[in-house]
Structures are given as C-alpha cells and as structure tokens.
Short mmCIF file of C-alpha atoms and ligand atoms in Angstrom, two decimals:
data_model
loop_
_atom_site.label_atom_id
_atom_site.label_comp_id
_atom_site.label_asym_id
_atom_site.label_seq_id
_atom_site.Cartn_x
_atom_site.Cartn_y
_atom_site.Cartn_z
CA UNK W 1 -17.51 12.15 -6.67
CA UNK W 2 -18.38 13.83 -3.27
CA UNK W 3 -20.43 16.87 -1.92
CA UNK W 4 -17.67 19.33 -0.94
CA UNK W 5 -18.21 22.39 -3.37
CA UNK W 6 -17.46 25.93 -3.88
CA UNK W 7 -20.56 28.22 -3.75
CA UNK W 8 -19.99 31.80 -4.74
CA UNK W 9 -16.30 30.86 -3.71
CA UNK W 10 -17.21 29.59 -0.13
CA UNK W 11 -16.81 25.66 0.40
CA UNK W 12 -19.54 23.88 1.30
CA UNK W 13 -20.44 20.28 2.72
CA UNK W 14 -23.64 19.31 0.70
CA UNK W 15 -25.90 22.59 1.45
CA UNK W 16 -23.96 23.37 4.73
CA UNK W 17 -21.38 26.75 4.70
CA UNK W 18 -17.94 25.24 5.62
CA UNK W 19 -16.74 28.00 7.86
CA UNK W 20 -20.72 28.11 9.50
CA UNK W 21 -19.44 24.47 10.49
CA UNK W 22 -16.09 25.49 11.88
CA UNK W 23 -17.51 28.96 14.06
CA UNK W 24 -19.96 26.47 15.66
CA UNK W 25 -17.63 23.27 16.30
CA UNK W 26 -14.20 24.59 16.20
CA UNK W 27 -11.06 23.25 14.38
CA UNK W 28 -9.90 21.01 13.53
CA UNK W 29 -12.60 19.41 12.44
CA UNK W 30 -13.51 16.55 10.49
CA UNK W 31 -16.71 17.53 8.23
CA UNK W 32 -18.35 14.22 6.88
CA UNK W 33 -20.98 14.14 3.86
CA UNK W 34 -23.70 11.46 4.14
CA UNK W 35 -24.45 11.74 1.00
CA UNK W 36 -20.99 10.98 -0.05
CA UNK W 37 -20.81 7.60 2.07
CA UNK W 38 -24.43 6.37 0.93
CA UNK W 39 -23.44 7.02 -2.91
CA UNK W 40 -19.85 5.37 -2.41
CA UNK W 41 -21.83 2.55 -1.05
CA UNK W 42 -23.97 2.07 -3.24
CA UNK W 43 -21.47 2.35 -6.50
CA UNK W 44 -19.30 -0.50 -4.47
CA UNK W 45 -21.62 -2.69 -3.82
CA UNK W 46 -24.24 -2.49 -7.17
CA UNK W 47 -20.86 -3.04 -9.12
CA UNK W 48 -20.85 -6.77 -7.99
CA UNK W 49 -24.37 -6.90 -8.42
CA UNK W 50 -23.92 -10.21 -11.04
CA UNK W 51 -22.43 -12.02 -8.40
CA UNK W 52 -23.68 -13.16 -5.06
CA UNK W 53 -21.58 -11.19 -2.91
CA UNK W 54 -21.40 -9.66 0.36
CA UNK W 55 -19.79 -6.07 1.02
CA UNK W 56 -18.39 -5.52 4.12
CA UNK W 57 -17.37 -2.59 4.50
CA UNK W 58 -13.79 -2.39 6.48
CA UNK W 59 -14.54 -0.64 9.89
CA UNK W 60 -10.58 0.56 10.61
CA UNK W 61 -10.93 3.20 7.74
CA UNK W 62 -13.50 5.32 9.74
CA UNK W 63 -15.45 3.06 12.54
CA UNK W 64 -17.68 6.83 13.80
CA UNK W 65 -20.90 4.62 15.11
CA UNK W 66 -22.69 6.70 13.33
CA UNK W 67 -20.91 5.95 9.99
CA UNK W 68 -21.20 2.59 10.99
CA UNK W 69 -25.13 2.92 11.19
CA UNK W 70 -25.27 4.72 8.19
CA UNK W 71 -23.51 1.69 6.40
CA UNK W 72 -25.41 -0.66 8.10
CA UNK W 73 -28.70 0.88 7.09
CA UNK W 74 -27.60 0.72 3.47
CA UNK W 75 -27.46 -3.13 4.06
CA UNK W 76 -23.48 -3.29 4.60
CA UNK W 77 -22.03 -6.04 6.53
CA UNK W 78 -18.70 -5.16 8.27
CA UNK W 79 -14.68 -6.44 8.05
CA UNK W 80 -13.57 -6.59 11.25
CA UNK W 81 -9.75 -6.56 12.90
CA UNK W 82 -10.06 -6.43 17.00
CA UNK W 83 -12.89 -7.00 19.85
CA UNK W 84 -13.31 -2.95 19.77
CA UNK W 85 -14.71 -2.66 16.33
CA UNK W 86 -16.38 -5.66 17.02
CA UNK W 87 -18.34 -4.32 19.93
CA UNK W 88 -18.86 -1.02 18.07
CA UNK W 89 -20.33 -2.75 14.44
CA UNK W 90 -22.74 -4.40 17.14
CA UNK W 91 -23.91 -1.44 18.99
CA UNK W 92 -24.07 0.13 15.24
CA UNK W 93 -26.87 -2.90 14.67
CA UNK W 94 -24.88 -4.87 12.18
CA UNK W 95 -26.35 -8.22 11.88
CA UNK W 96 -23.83 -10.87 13.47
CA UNK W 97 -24.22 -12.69 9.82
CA UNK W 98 -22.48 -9.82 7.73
CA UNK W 99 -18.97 -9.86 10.13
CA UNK W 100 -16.09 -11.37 8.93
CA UNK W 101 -13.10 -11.03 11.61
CA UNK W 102 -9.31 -10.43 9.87
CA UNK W 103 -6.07 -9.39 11.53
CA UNK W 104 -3.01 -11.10 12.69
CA UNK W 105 -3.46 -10.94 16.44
CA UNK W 106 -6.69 -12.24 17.58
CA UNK W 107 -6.60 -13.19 21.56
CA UNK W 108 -8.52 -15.85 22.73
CA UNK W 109 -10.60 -13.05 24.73
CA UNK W 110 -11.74 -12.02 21.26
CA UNK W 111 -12.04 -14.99 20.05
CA UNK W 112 -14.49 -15.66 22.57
CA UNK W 113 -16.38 -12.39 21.88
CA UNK W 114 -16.85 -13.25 18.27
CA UNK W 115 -18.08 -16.37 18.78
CA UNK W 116 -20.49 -15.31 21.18
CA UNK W 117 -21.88 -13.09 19.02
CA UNK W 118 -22.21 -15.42 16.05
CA UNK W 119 -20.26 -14.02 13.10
CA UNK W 120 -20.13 -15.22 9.85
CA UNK W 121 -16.25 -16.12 9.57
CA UNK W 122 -13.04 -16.06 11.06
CA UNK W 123 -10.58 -14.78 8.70
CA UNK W 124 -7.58 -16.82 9.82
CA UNK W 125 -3.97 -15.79 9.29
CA UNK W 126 -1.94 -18.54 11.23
CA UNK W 127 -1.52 -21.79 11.86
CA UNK W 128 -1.34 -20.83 15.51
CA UNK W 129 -4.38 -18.97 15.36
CA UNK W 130 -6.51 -21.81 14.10
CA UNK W 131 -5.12 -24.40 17.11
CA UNK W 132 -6.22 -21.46 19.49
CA UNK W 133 -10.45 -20.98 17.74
CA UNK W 134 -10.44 -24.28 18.08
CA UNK W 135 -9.70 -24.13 21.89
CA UNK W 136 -11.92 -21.28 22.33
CA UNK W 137 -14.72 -23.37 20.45
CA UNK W 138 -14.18 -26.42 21.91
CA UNK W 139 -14.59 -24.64 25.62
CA UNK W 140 -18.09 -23.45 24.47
CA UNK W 141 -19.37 -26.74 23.04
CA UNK W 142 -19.14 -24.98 19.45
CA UNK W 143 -18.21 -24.87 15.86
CA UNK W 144 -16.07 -21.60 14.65
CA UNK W 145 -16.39 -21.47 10.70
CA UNK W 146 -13.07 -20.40 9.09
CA UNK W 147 -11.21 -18.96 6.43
CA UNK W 148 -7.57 -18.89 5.50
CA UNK W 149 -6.37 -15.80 4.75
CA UNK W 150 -3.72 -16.60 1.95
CA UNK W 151 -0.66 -14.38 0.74
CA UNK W 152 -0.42 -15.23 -3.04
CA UNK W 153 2.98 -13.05 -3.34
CA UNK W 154 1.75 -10.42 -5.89
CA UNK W 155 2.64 -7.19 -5.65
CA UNK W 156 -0.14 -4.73 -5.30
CA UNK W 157 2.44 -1.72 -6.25
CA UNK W 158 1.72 0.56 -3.57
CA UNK W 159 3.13 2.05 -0.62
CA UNK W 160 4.99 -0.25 1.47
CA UNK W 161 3.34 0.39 4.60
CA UNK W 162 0.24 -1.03 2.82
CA UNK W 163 1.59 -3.82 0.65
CA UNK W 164 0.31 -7.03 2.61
CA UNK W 165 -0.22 -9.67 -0.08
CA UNK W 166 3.79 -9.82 -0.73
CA UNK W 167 5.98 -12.83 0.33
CA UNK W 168 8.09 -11.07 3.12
CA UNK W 169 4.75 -9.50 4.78
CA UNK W 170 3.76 -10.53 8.38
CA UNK W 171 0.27 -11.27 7.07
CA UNK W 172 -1.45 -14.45 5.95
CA UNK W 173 -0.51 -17.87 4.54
CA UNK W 174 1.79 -18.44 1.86
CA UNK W 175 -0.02 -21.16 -0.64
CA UNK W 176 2.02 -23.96 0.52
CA UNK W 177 1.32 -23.85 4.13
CA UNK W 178 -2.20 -23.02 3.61
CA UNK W 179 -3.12 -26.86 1.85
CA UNK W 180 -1.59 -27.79 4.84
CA UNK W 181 -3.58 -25.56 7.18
CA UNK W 182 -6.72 -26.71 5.24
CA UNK W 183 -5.82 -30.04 5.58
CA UNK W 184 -5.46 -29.87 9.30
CA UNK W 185 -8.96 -28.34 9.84
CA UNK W 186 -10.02 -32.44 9.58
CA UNK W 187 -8.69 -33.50 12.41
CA UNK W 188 -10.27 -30.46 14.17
CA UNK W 189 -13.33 -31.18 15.66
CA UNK W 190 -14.54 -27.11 16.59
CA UNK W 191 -13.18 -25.75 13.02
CA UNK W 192 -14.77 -25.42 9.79
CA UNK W 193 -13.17 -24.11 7.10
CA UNK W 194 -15.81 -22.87 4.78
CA UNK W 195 -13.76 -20.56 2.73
CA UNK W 196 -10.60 -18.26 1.20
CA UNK W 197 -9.48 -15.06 1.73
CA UNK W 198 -6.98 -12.55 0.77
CA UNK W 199 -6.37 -8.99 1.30
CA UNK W 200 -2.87 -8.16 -0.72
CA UNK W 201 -2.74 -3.99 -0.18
CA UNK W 202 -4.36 -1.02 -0.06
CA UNK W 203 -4.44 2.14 -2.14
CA UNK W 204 -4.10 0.13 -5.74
CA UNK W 205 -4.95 2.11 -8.59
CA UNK W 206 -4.96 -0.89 -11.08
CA UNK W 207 -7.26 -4.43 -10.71
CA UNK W 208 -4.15 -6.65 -12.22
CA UNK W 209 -2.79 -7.30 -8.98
CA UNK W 210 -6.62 -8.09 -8.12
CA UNK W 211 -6.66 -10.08 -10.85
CA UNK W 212 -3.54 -11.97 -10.39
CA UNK W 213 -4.19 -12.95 -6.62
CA UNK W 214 -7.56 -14.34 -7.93
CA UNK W 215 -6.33 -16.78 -10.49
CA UNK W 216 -4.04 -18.26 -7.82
CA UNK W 217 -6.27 -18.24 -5.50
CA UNK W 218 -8.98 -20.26 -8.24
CA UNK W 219 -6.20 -22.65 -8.66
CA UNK W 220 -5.80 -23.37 -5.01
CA UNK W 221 -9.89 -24.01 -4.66
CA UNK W 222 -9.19 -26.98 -7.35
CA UNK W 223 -6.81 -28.52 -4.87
CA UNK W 224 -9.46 -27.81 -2.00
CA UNK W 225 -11.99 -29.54 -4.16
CA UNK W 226 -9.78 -32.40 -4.64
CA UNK W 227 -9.53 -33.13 -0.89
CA UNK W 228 -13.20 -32.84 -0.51
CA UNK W 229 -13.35 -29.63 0.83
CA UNK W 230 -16.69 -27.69 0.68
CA UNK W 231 -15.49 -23.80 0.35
CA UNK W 232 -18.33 -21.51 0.12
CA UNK W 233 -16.75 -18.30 0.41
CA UNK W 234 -14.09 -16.40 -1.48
CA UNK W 235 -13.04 -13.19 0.10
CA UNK W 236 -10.91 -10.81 -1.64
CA UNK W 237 -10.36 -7.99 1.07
CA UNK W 238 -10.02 -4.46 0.29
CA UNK W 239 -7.66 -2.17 -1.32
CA UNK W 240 -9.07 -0.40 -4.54
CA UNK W 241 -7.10 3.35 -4.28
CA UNK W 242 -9.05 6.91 -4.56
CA UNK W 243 -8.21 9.69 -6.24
CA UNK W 244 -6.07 11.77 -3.99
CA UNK W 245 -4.25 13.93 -6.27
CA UNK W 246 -4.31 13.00 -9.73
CA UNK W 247 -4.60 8.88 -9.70
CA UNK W 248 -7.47 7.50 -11.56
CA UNK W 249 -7.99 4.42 -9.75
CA UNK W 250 -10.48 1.90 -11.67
CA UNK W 251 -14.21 2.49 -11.18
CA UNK W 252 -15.58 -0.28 -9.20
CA UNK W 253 -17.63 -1.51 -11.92
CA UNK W 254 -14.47 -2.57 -13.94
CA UNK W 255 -13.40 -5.05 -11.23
CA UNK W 256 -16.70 -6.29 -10.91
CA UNK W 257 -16.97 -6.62 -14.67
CA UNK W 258 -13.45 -9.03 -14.59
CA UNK W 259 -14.80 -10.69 -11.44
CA UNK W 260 -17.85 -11.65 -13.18
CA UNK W 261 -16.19 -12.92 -16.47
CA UNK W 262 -13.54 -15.13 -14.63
CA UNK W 263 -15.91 -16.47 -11.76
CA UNK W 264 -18.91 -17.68 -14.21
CA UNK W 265 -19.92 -21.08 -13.08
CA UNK W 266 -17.53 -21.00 -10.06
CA UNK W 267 -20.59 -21.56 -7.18
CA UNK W 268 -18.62 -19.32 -4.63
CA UNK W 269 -19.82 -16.42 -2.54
CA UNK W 270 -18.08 -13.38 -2.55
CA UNK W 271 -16.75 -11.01 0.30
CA UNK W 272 -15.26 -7.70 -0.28
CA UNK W 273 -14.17 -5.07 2.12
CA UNK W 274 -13.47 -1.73 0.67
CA UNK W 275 -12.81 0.92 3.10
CA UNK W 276 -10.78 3.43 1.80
CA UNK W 277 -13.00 3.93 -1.62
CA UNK W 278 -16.29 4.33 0.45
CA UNK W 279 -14.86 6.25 3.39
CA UNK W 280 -12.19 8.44 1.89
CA UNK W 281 -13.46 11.17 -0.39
CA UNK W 282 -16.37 10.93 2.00
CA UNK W 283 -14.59 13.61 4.29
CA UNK W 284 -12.23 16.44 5.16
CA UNK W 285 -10.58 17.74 8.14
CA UNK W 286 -11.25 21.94 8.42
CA UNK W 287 -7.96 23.16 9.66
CA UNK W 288 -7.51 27.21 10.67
CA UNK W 289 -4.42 28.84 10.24
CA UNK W 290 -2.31 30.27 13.52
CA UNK W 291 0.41 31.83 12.16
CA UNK W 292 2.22 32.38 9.03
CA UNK W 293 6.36 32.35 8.96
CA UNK W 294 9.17 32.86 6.74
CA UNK W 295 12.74 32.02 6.57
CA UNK W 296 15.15 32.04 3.79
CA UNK W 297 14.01 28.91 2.09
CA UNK W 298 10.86 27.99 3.36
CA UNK W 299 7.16 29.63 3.85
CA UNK W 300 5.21 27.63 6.44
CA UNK W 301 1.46 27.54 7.65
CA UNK W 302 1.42 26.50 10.80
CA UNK W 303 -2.22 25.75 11.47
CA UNK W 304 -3.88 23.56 14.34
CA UNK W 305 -4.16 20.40 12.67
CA UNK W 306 -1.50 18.03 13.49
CA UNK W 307 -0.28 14.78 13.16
CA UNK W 308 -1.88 13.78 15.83
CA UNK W 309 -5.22 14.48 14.21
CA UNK W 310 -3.92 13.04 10.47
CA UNK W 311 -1.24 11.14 10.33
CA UNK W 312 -0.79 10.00 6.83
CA UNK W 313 1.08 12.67 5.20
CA UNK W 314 3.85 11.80 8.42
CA UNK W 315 3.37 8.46 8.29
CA UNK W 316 3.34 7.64 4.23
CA UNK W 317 4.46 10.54 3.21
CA UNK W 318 0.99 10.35 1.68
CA UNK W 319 -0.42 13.70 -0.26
CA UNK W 320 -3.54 15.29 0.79
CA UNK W 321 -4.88 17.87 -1.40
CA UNK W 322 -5.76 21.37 0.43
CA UNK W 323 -7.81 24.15 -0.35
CA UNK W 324 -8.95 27.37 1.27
CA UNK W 325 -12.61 27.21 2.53
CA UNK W 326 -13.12 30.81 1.43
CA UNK W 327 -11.72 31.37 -1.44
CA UNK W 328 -9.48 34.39 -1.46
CA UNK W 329 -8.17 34.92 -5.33
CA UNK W 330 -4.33 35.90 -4.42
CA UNK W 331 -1.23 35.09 -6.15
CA UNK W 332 0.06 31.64 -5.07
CA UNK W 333 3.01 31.35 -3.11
CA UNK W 334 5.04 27.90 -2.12
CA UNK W 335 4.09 26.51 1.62
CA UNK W 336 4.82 23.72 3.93
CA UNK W 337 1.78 23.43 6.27
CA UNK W 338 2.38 22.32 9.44
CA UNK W 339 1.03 21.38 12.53
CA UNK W 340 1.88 22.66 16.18
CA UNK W 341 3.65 19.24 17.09
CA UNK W 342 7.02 19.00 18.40
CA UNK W 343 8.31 16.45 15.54
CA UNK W 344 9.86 17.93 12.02
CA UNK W 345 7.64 14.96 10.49
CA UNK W 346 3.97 16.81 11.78
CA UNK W 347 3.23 18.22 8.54
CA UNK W 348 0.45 17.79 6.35
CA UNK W 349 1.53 19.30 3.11
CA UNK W 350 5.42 20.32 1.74
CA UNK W 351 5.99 22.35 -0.65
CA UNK W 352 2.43 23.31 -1.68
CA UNK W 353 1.12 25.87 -3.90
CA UNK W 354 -1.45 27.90 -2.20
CA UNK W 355 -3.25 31.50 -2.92
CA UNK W 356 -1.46 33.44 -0.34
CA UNK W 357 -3.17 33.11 3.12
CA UNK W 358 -3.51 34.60 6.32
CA UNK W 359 -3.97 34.21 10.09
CA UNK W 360 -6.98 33.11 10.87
CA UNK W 361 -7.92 31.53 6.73
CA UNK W 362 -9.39 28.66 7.03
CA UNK W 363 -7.89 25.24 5.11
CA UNK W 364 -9.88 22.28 4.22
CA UNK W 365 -7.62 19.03 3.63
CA UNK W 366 -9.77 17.00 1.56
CA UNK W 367 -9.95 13.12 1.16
CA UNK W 368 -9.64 12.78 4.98
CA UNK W 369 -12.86 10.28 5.73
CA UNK W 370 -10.54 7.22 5.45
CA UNK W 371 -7.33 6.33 8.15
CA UNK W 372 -8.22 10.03 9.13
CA UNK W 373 -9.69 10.19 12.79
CA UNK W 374 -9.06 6.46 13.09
CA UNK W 375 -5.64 6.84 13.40
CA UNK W 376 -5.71 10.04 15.31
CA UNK W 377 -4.06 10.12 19.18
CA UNK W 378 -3.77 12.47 21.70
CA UNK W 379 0.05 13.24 21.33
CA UNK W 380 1.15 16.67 22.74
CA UNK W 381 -1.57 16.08 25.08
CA UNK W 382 -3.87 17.28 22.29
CA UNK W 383 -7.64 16.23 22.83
CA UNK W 384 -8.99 14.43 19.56
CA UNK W 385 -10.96 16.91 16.88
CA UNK W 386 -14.55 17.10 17.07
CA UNK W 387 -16.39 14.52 13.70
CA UNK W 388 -19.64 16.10 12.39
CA UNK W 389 -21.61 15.01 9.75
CA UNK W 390 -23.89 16.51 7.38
CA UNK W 391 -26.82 15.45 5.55
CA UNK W 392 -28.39 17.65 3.29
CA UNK W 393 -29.04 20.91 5.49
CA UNK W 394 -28.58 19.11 8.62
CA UNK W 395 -25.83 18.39 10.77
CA UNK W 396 -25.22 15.87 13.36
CA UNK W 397 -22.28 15.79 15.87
CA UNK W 398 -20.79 12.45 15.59
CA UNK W 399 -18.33 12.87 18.14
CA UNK W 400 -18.00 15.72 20.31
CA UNK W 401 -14.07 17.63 20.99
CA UNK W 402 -12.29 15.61 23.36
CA UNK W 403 -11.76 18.00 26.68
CA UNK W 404 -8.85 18.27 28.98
CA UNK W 405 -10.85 16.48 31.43
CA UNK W 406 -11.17 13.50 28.97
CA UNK W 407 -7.13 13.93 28.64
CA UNK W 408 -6.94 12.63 31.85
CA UNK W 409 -9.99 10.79 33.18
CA UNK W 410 -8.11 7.23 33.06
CA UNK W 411 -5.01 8.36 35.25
CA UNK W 412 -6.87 10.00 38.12
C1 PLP L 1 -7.47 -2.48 5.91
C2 PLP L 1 -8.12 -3.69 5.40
C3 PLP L 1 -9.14 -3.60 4.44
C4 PLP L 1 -9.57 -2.30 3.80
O1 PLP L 1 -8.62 -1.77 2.96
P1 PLP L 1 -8.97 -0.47 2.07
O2 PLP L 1 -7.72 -0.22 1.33
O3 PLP L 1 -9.30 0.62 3.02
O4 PLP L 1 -10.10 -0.83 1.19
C5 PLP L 1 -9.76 -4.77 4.06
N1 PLP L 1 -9.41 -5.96 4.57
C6 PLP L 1 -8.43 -6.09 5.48
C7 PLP L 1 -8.10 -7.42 6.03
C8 PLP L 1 -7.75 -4.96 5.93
O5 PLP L 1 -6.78 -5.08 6.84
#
C-alpha cells in the first residue's frame, strides 16, 4: 500500500499534483509520502507485537534525516553500518539505546564513536573485529556489549548481489567459528557478548529461509546456554522483499505469526531491521523526458534520470515499474528508457511497454524510497536530485538539488 494515485488521470503524492511537485523542484526528483513510511512502520513493527522486540529500522535503505526523524518519532530504533549513519541517526534524535551497529568493516575510529555514544550492540562479523572493540574498550576504561553476526548457510533465493547469509559470502560467522568466537569473549575483559545475529539477504519474497536460519540459530543458543552464556538478544536483520512488479512477498504479520509460534518460552529479545519493506514503496523518483529516438530495433526514452541517480536497474538488473504522471491514453509502444550517462548499462527500464510519450512527458519510476538516493553519486559530474517529501497537502524539501558549486566545493 502507498499514497501515489491517479486523480482524474494526473498522479498524485497523497493530496499533492505530481507534476505541481516537479515545475517547482525540478527533475529528477525523488517524491516521498509520509504517510507511506509511518503506515509501513507501523504494519512492521505491530506485526511482532507478541514478542518483545525492537525494530530498527536499517538506515542504508534511505538515511534523508528527515526520514530518519520521522522513524524515530514513530518510536524506531536504527541498524546501523558506518560512523556516517551513525552521526546522522544521532542528529535525527535516535536514542543511543535503539542502535545496533552491523557491517564488515568497522575501524577502530568508529568503534570509538559508537562507544562514545552508548549504543545498544555491536553486531560483530569477525574474529578480528572483536580483538579490535576490545582494544577500543579497553583504552576507554569500558565494556562494549556484542553480538555475533552468524552465517547459517541458507539460501535466501534472491539476487546475488544481496544473498549474504550463504557459505561463500564475505559476511558473518559460519556456526563453527562462532562457538569459538563466543567462547573467546571469556577471556576478554572489555567484551560482552549479550546476543545473536543474522542478516542472510535482502529482497526475499518467502519467510522459509527466515525460518530456516532461525532454527539453526535456536540450536546454537542451546550450546551458548551450555557454556553459561547469558544471550539476551536475537537479531534477525532485514530482508523481507516488496512488491516491485508482480511478487507478493509475505505480509509482515505472517513472519511474526511463525516467530511467535517457534519462540514461545524462549526468554530472548528480538531485533529486526527491515529497510527495504518500510522505505521502498514509500517513494518514487519523477523523471522528464528529453528526447525520444528510434532505430531499427529499438525505441528509447532518454530522460534525465540516470544511473547515477538510481542505480538498481544497472546494478541488479532490478525492475522498476514506470508510469506517466499525466496520463495520456495512447497506444503503447515498446521502450528502453534511458538515462543521459555515457555507459550502455544507465538504463532504468528495457524493453517496456509504455502509452506512447513525448518530449517533455513526465515519468514516475515507482518503488524508488529504498537503495534509491542512497546509492546515488555524482557520475558525469551530475549534481544529486533534489528529495521532497509530502505529508498530506504539505511538502517539505528534504534535501535541496545539489549545485555545480557543490560539484566542486571539496577540490578548490
Ligand atoms: C541492508 C541490511 C538490512 C536491511 O535489509 P532490507 O532488505 O532493506 O530490509 C538489515 N541488516 C543488515 C545487516 C543489512 O546490511
């Protein structure tokens, strides 16, 4: 569910005119829905409601501060993966409490940050990793409270790009060396480990692979409990898919429903971080078209949206459905949109079936609130697109156009 709709066959942003938002801000845009973000909240989180749980919501699928506050407001706490988002979920007034910090690269610098700050958990990938908290920890007279993040080899069935929970991926612990990671935390003295973790893909449009990872990782908490361990925590990451074109990933509520039947009795708390499913349906990018062209085999709409803006569809091949914002009620015709980048891989649609448009039509490329600005750059020297958001009637710029001038403020 979101709050992009046709009215009288012009799109709209909850009660806002689409192309009213792209005269006044230009294109490409990115056109967020508060509504949408609050509601996609909300269905996460009250779907775990039987089990005492914390959502944090994964900041690398959109981290806009003001998305951030938004979240925040609605009582998320945040996954973090680097000392950026980490300074960014603070300024956004996330309690210390609600972060967990995850990737595979944490420098001691960061490190440092987090423990200054006071966050709830260290979501630790590496053996290495752990030797180096406890450095960090030790230096400031502290205790850093950890987590293993463990790779129980399922397969998540997704893109590879996004698979992580799989044998031959760079992140985690396989479930042998993590006994002996937990094990080690003893003879630590500025490490705690006070749970488990796993994150094993993104994108997955079934809860088996869910499912799966959790009984192994229920058997591994026996063996914890037979050295004495006291694990408070089970986190089980991210990763439940959106509808992009015609998936029907499960509603939340279903994988709260089989958490809640095989975790009765089990006295753990529970972390989640969705990203994609609250972020992604949550917004669009408003593209306008610059030119039409033909050749013999191919009709492409070249529009200025790139790659650089959205990367997905060049990076996963991943398919973005896209619709006129004025509705225009020609015959359709077979397009590859593309952007104005000099790479045959900027394109954000091949092969498309579109009503027949023109210079100047404007395109909305929907499901674009998640891995959408975030992974945006300014290749081609192209300054990043302007993020608005809109709330009801109202809209709030959330991060201005990058300007030439910003292109090259650091090299002056
Ligand atoms: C990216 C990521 C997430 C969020 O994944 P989604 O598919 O967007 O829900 C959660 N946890 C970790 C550790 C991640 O890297």
């Amino acid at each position: 569910m979101h709050h992009f709709e046709y009215r009288d066959g012009t799109l709209f942003a909850e009660d806002v005119s689409v192309p009213d938002l792209a005269k006044e801000y230009g294109t490409p845009l990115y056109v967020y829905s508060a509504a949408t973000f609050k509601r996609h909240y909300k269905a996460f989180d009250s779907a775990f409601a039987g089990l005492d749980h914390l959502t944090c919501y994964s900041v690398k699928a959109n981290s806009n501060l003001s998305v951030l506050k938004m979240l925040a407001e609605q009582g998320a706490g945040m996954d973090i993966v680097s000392g950026g988002e980490l300074y960014r979920v603070l300024k956004a007034g996330v309690a210390p409490e609600k972060i967990v910090y995850s990737g595979v690269g944490k420098r001691a610098s960061e490190i440092k940050q987090a423990l200054e700050a006071g966050i709830l958990l260290f979501n630790v990938e590496s053996v290495a990793e752990l030797l180096k908290i406890n450095e960090v920890a030790k230096e400031m007279d502290t205790i850093a409270k950890v987590s293993f993040r463990i790779n129980p080899d399922v397969d998540p069935q997704t893109h590879p790009y996004i698979s992580t929970g799989m044998a031959k991926n760079k992140f985690g612990l396989d479930i042998d060396h993590s006994l002996a990671a937990y094990k080690m935390t003893a003879d630590l003295d500025h490490v705690e480990a006070v749970g488990m973790d796993c994150h094993i893909g993104s994108q997955l449009t079934s809860i088996d692979p869910f499912l799966e990872a959790l009984e192994k990782l229920l058997k591994f908490y026996e063996k914890l409990k037979d050295l004495g361990m006291d694990i408070k925590y089970l986190d089980l990451g991210g990763g439940l898919g959106i509808s992009y074109d015609d998936e029907e990933p499960p509603h939340p509520t279903e994988f709260g429903q089989a958490l809640a039947n095989m975790l009765t009795g089990i006295p753990l708390k529970i972390i989640l971080e969705p990203g994609r499913v609250i972020a992604g349906n949550a917004g669009i990018m408003v593209t306008e078209v610059v030119y039409t062209k033909s050749n013999p085999s191919k009709n492409f709409l070249i529009v200025d949206g790139a790659m650089n803006d959205l990367v997905r569809p060049s990076l996963y091949g991943s398919y973005h459905r896209i619709g006129e914002v004025v509705q225009n009620g020609r015959k359709t015709e077979e397009y590859d949109v593309v952007g104005p980048i000099c790479e045959s891989g900027d394109f954000l649609a091949r092969d498309r079936e579109l009503p027949r448009i023109v210079d100047g039509e404007l395109l909305a490329v929907y499901s674009a609130g998640a891995y959408g600005f975030t992974m945006s750059s300014n290749y081609n020297s192209r300054p990043r697109a302007c993020e608005v958001i809109v709330d009801g009637n109202t809209v709030k710029v959330a991060r201005q156009r990058e300007t030439y001038e910003d292109l090259i403020a650091k090299e002056l």
